[in-house]
Short mmCIF file of C-alpha atoms in Angstrom, two decimals:
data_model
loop_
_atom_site.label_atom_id
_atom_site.label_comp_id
_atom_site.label_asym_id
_atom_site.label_seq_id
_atom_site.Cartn_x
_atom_site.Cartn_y
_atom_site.Cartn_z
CA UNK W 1 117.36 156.62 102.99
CA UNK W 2 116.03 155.33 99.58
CA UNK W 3 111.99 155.37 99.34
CA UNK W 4 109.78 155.01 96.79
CA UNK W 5 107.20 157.51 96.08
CA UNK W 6 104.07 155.79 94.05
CA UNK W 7 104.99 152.47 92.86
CA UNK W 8 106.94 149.43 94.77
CA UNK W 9 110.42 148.50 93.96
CA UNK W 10 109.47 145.56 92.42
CA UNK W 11 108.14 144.73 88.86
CA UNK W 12 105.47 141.92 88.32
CA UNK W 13 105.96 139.76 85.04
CA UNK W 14 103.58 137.05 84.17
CA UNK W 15 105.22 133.72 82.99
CA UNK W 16 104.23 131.58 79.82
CA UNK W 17 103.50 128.32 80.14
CA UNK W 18 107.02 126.95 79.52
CA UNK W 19 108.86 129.11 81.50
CA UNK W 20 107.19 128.37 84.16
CA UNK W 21 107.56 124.33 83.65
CA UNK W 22 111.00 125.48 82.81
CA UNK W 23 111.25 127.12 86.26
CA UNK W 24 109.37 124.46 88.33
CA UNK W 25 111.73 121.84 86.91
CA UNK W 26 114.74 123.86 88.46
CA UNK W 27 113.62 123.18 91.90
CA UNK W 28 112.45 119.89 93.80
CA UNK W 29 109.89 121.24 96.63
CA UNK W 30 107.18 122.36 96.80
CA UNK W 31 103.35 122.11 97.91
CA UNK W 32 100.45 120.15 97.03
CA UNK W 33 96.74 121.34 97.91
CA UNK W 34 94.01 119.17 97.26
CA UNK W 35 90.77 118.31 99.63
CA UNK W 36 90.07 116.04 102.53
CA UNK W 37 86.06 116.53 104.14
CA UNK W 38 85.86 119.15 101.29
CA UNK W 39 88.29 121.45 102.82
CA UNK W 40 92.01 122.20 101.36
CA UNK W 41 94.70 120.67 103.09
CA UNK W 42 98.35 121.67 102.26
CA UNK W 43 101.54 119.43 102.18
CA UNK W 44 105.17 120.02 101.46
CA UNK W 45 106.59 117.04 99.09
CA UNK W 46 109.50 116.85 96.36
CA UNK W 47 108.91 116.43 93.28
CA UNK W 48 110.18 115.74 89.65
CA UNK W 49 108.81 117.25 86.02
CA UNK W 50 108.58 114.34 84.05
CA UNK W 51 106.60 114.16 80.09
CA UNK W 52 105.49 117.82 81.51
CA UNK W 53 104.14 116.06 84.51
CA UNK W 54 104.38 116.93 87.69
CA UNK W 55 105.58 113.64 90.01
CA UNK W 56 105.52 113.34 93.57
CA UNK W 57 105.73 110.04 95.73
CA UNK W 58 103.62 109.66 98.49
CA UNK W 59 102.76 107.09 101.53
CA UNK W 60 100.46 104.16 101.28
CA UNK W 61 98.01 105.26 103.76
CA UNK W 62 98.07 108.85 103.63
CA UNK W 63 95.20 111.34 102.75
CA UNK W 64 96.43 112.41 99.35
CA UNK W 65 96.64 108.52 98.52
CA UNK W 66 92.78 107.97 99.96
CA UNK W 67 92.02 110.83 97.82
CA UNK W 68 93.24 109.51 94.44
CA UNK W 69 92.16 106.13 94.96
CA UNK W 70 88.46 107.72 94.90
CA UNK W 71 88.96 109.69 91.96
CA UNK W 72 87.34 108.87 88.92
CA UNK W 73 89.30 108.08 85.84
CA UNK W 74 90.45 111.30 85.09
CA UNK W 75 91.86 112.12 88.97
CA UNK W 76 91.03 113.87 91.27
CA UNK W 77 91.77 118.36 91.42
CA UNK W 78 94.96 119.28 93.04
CA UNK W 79 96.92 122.43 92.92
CA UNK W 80 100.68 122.55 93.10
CA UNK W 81 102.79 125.54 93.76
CA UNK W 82 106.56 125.93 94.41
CA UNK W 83 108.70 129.06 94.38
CA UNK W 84 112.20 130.29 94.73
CA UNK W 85 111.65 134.00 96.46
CA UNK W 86 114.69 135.71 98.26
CA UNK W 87 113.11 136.48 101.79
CA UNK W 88 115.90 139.74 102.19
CA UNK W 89 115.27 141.19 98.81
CA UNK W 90 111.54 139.42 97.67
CA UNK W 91 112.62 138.99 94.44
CA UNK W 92 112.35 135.66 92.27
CA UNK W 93 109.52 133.45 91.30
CA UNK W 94 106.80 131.44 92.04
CA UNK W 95 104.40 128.77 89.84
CA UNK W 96 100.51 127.67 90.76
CA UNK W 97 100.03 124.36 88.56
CA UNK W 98 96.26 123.29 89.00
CA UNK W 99 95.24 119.48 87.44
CA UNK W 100 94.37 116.43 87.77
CA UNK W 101 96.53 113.98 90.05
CA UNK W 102 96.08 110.07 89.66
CA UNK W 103 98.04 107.86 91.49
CA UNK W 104 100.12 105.38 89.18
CA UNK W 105 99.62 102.28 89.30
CA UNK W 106 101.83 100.66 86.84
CA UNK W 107 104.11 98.39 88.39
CA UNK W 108 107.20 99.10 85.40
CA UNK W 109 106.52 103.35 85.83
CA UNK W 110 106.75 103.03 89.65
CA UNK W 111 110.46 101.56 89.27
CA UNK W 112 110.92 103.85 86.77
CA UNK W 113 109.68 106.92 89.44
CA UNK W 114 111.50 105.38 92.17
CA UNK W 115 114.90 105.54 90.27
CA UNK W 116 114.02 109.62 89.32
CA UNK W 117 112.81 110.78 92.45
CA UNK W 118 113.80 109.94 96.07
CA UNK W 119 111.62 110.44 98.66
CA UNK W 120 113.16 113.47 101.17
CA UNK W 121 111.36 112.60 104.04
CA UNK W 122 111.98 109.04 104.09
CA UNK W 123 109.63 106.74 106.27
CA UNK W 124 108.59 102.93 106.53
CA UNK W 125 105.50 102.19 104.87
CA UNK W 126 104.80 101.14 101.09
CA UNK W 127 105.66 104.21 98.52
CA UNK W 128 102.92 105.50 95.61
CA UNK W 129 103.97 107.93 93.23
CA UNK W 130 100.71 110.42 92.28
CA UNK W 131 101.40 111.97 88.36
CA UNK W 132 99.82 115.37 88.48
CA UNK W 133 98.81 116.59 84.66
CA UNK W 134 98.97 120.40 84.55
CA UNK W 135 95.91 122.05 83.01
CA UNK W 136 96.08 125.81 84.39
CA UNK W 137 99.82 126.76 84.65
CA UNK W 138 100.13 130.36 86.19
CA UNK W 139 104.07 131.84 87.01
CA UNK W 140 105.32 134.99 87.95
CA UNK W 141 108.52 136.73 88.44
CA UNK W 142 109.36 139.21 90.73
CA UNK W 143 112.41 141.30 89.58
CA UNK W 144 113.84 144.59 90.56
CA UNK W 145 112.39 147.79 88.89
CA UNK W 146 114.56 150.17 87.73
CA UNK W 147 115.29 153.34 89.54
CA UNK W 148 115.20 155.46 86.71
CA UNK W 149 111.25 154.50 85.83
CA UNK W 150 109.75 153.52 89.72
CA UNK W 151 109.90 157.40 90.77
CA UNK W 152 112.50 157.10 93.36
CA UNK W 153 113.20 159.67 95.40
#
């Protein structure tokens, strides 16, 4: 039976701003948090990087769309997180991106977003894309410690 004796058998490293991008940009889920009667709501969307933005396309109608539209110029506070974690060995990574989301409303960059990103929960209704600019990017990795320095016994 193999046990650790003081310290898990995982190591924590905290991820620079590009790596994490780099790492968000290697996967196309993940979640968006922002607020609806001031509490958080959470939704599962796909999304692309694009000009270090985060891209996601949304319903006309939906509460994420109701929220941008009141925004101010600047958008409105969202978090975004996605992850790629091994649920048998709980190693791998995850990325917290927190910024401002506006939906777009240029008629030329919402072809342009259609082409890039296709929705993967299709449904009928008239499609928004929401461009979420990263301020606070925050990524770790979870890799496997070696045996030699996690006191195994």
């Amino acid at each position: 039976m193999v046990r650790y004796v003081d310290r898990p058998p995982h190591r924590r490293i905290d991820l620079d701003r590009a790596e994490a991008l780099r790492l968000l940009g290697s996967v196309s889920m993940g979640r968006i948090v922002f607020t609806v009667q001031a509490l958080p709501t959470v939704r599962p969307v796909n999304h692309v990087l694009d000009g270090g933005d985060i891209v996601i396309r949304i319903l006309e109608g939906s509460a994420l769309t109701s929220q941008t539209l009141q925004g101010d110029d600047t958008g409105v506070v969202v978090a975004y997180e996605a992850d790629a974690i091994d649920p048998d060995t709980h190693l791998g990574w995850s990325v917290v991106v927190t910024g401002y989301a506006r939906l777009v409303t240029d008629p030329g960059e919402l072809v342009r977003i259609r082409a890039l990103l296709e929705p993967w929960a299709a449904q009928p209704g008239t499609d928004h894309a929401v461009r979420i600019h990263p301020d606070l990017i925050t990524g770790v990795l979870l890799t496997a410690r070696d045996k030699a320095c996690a006191g195994w016994s």
